[in-house]
Tab-separated table of C-alpha atoms in Angstrom:
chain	number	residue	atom	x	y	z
A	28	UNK	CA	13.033	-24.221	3.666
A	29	UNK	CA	14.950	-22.383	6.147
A	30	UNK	CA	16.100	-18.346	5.177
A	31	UNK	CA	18.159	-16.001	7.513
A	32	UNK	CA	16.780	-12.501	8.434
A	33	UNK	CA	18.097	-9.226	9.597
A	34	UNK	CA	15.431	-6.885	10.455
A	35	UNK	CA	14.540	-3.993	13.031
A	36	UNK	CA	12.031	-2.911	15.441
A	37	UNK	CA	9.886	0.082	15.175
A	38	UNK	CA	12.302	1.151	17.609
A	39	UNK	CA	15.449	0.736	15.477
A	40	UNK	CA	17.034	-2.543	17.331
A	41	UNK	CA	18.500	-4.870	15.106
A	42	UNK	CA	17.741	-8.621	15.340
A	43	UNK	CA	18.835	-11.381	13.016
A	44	UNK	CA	17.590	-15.127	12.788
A	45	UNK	CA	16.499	-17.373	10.911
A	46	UNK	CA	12.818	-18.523	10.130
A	47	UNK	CA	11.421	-22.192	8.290
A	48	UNK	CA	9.060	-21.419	6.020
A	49	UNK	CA	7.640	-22.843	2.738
A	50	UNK	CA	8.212	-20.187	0.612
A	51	UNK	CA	9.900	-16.629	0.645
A	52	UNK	CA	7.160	-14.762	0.874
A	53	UNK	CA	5.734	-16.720	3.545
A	54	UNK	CA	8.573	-16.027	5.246
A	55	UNK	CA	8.681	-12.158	4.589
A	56	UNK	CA	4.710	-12.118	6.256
A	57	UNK	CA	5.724	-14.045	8.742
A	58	UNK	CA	8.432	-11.659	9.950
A	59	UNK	CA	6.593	-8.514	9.378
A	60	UNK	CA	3.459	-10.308	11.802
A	61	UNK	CA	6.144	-10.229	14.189
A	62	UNK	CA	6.334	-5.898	13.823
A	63	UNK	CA	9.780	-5.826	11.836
A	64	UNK	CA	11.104	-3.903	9.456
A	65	UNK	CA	13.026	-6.079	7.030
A	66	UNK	CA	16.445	-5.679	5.796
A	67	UNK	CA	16.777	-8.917	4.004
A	68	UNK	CA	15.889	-12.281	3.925
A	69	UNK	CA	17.862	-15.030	2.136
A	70	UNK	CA	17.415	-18.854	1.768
A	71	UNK	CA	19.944	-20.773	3.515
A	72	UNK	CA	21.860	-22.871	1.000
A	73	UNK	CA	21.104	-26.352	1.635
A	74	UNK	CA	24.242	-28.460	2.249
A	75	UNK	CA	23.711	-31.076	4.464
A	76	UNK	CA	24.436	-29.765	7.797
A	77	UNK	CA	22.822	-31.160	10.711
A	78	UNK	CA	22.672	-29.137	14.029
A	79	UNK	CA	23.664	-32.097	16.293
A	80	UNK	CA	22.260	-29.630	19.428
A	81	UNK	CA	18.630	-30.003	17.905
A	82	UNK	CA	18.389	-33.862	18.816
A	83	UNK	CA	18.946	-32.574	22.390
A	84	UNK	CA	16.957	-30.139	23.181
A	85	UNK	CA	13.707	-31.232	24.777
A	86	UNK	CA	11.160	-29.165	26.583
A	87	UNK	CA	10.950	-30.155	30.430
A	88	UNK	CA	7.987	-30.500	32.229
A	89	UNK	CA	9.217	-27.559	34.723
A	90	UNK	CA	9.276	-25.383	31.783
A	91	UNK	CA	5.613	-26.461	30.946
A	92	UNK	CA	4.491	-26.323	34.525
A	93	UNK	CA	5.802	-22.454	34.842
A	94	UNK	CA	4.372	-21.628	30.801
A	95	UNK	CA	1.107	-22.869	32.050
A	96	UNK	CA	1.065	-20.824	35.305
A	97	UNK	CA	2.295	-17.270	33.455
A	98	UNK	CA	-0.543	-18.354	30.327
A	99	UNK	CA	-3.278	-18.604	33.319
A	100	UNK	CA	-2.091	-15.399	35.091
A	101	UNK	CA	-2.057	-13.374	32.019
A	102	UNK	CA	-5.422	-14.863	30.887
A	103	UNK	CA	-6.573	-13.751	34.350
A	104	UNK	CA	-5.848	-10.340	33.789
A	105	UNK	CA	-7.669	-10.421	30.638
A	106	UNK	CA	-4.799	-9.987	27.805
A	107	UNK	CA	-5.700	-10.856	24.822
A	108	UNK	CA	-4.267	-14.352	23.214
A	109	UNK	CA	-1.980	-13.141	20.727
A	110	UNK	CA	-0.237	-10.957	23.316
A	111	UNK	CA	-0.084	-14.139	25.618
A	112	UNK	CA	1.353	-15.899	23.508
A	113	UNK	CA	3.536	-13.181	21.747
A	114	UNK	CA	4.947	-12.176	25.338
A	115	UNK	CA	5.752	-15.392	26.622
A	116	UNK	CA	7.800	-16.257	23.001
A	117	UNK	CA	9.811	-13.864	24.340
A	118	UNK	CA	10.416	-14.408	28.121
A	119	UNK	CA	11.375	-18.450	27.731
A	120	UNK	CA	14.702	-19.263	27.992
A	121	UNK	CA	14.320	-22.616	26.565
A	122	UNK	CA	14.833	-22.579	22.938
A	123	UNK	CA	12.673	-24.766	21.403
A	124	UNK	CA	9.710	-23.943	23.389
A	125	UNK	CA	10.437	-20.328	22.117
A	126	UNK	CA	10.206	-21.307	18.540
A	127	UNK	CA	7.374	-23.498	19.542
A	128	UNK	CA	5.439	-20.549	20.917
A	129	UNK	CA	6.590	-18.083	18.008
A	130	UNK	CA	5.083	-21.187	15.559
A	131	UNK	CA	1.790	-21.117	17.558
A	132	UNK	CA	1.448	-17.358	17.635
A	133	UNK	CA	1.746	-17.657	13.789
A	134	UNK	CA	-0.543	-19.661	13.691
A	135	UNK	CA	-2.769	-17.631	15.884
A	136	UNK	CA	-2.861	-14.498	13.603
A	137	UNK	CA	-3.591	-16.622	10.856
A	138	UNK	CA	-7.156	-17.923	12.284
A	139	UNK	CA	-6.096	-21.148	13.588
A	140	UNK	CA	-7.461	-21.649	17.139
A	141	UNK	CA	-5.211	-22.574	19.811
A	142	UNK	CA	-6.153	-25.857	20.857
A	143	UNK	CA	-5.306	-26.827	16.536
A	144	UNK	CA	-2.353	-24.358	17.035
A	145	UNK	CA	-0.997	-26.432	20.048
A	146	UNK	CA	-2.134	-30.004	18.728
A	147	UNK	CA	0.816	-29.258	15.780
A	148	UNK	CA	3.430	-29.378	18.742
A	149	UNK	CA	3.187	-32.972	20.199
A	150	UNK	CA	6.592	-32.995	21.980
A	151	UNK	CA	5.417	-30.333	23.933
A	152	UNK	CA	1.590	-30.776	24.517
A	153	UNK	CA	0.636	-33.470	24.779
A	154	UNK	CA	-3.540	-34.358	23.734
A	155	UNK	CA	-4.358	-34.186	27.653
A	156	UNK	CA	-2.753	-30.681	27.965
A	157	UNK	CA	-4.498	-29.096	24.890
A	158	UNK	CA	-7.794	-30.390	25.833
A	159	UNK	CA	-7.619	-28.642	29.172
């Protein structure tokens, strides 16, 4: 189920967005993971409305190739893998790797290793990729 947000840093920015989770309160831990103080959080109603944009967005392989090159740098300089991933969520452009990486950070904190993490995430690693 998908439910809006508003929220705000420990810095007092404001964000809003929405996150698809199974359950509210799944939801509400998932958000505070993410270090935000929430305002509210409300299911979206569910009418049938399709976001035509979603059937077009793909992940290129440029935008793996550079992902792969900032994930070996910043494994290089020994940062831990939540950060990694955490940090590079935030510096894509492209939006469905970004809520691919947010999806796999989740999954991170939770326990899951990141080879499973990535495996869940097909369109954009493939089985060759994860088992490098």
């Amino acid at each position: 189920m998908l439910y809006n947000y508003k929220a705000s840093t420990p810095g007092g920015l404001l964000q809003e967005g929405s996150i698809d989770a199974p359950n509210i309160d799944f939801a509400i831990a998932t958000i505070q993971r993410r270090g935000l103080i929430i305002i509210y959080v409300n299911p979206v109603k569910s009418k049938i409305n399709i976001d035509v944009t979603q059937f077009f967005e793909h992940v290129k392989l440029k935008d793996v190739v550079i992902l792969s090159r900032q994930m070996a740098t910043l494994f290089e300089a020994k940062v831990a893998v939540l950060n990694i991933f955490r940090l590079l969520s935030t510096e894509t452009e492209n939006r469905l790797l970004r809520r691919k990486l947010i999806e796999i950070t989740d999954d991170i904190q939770s326990g899951i290793s990141i080879s499973t993490a990535m495996t869940k995430h097909p369109e954009v690693f493939s089985k060759f990729y994860v088992s490098l």
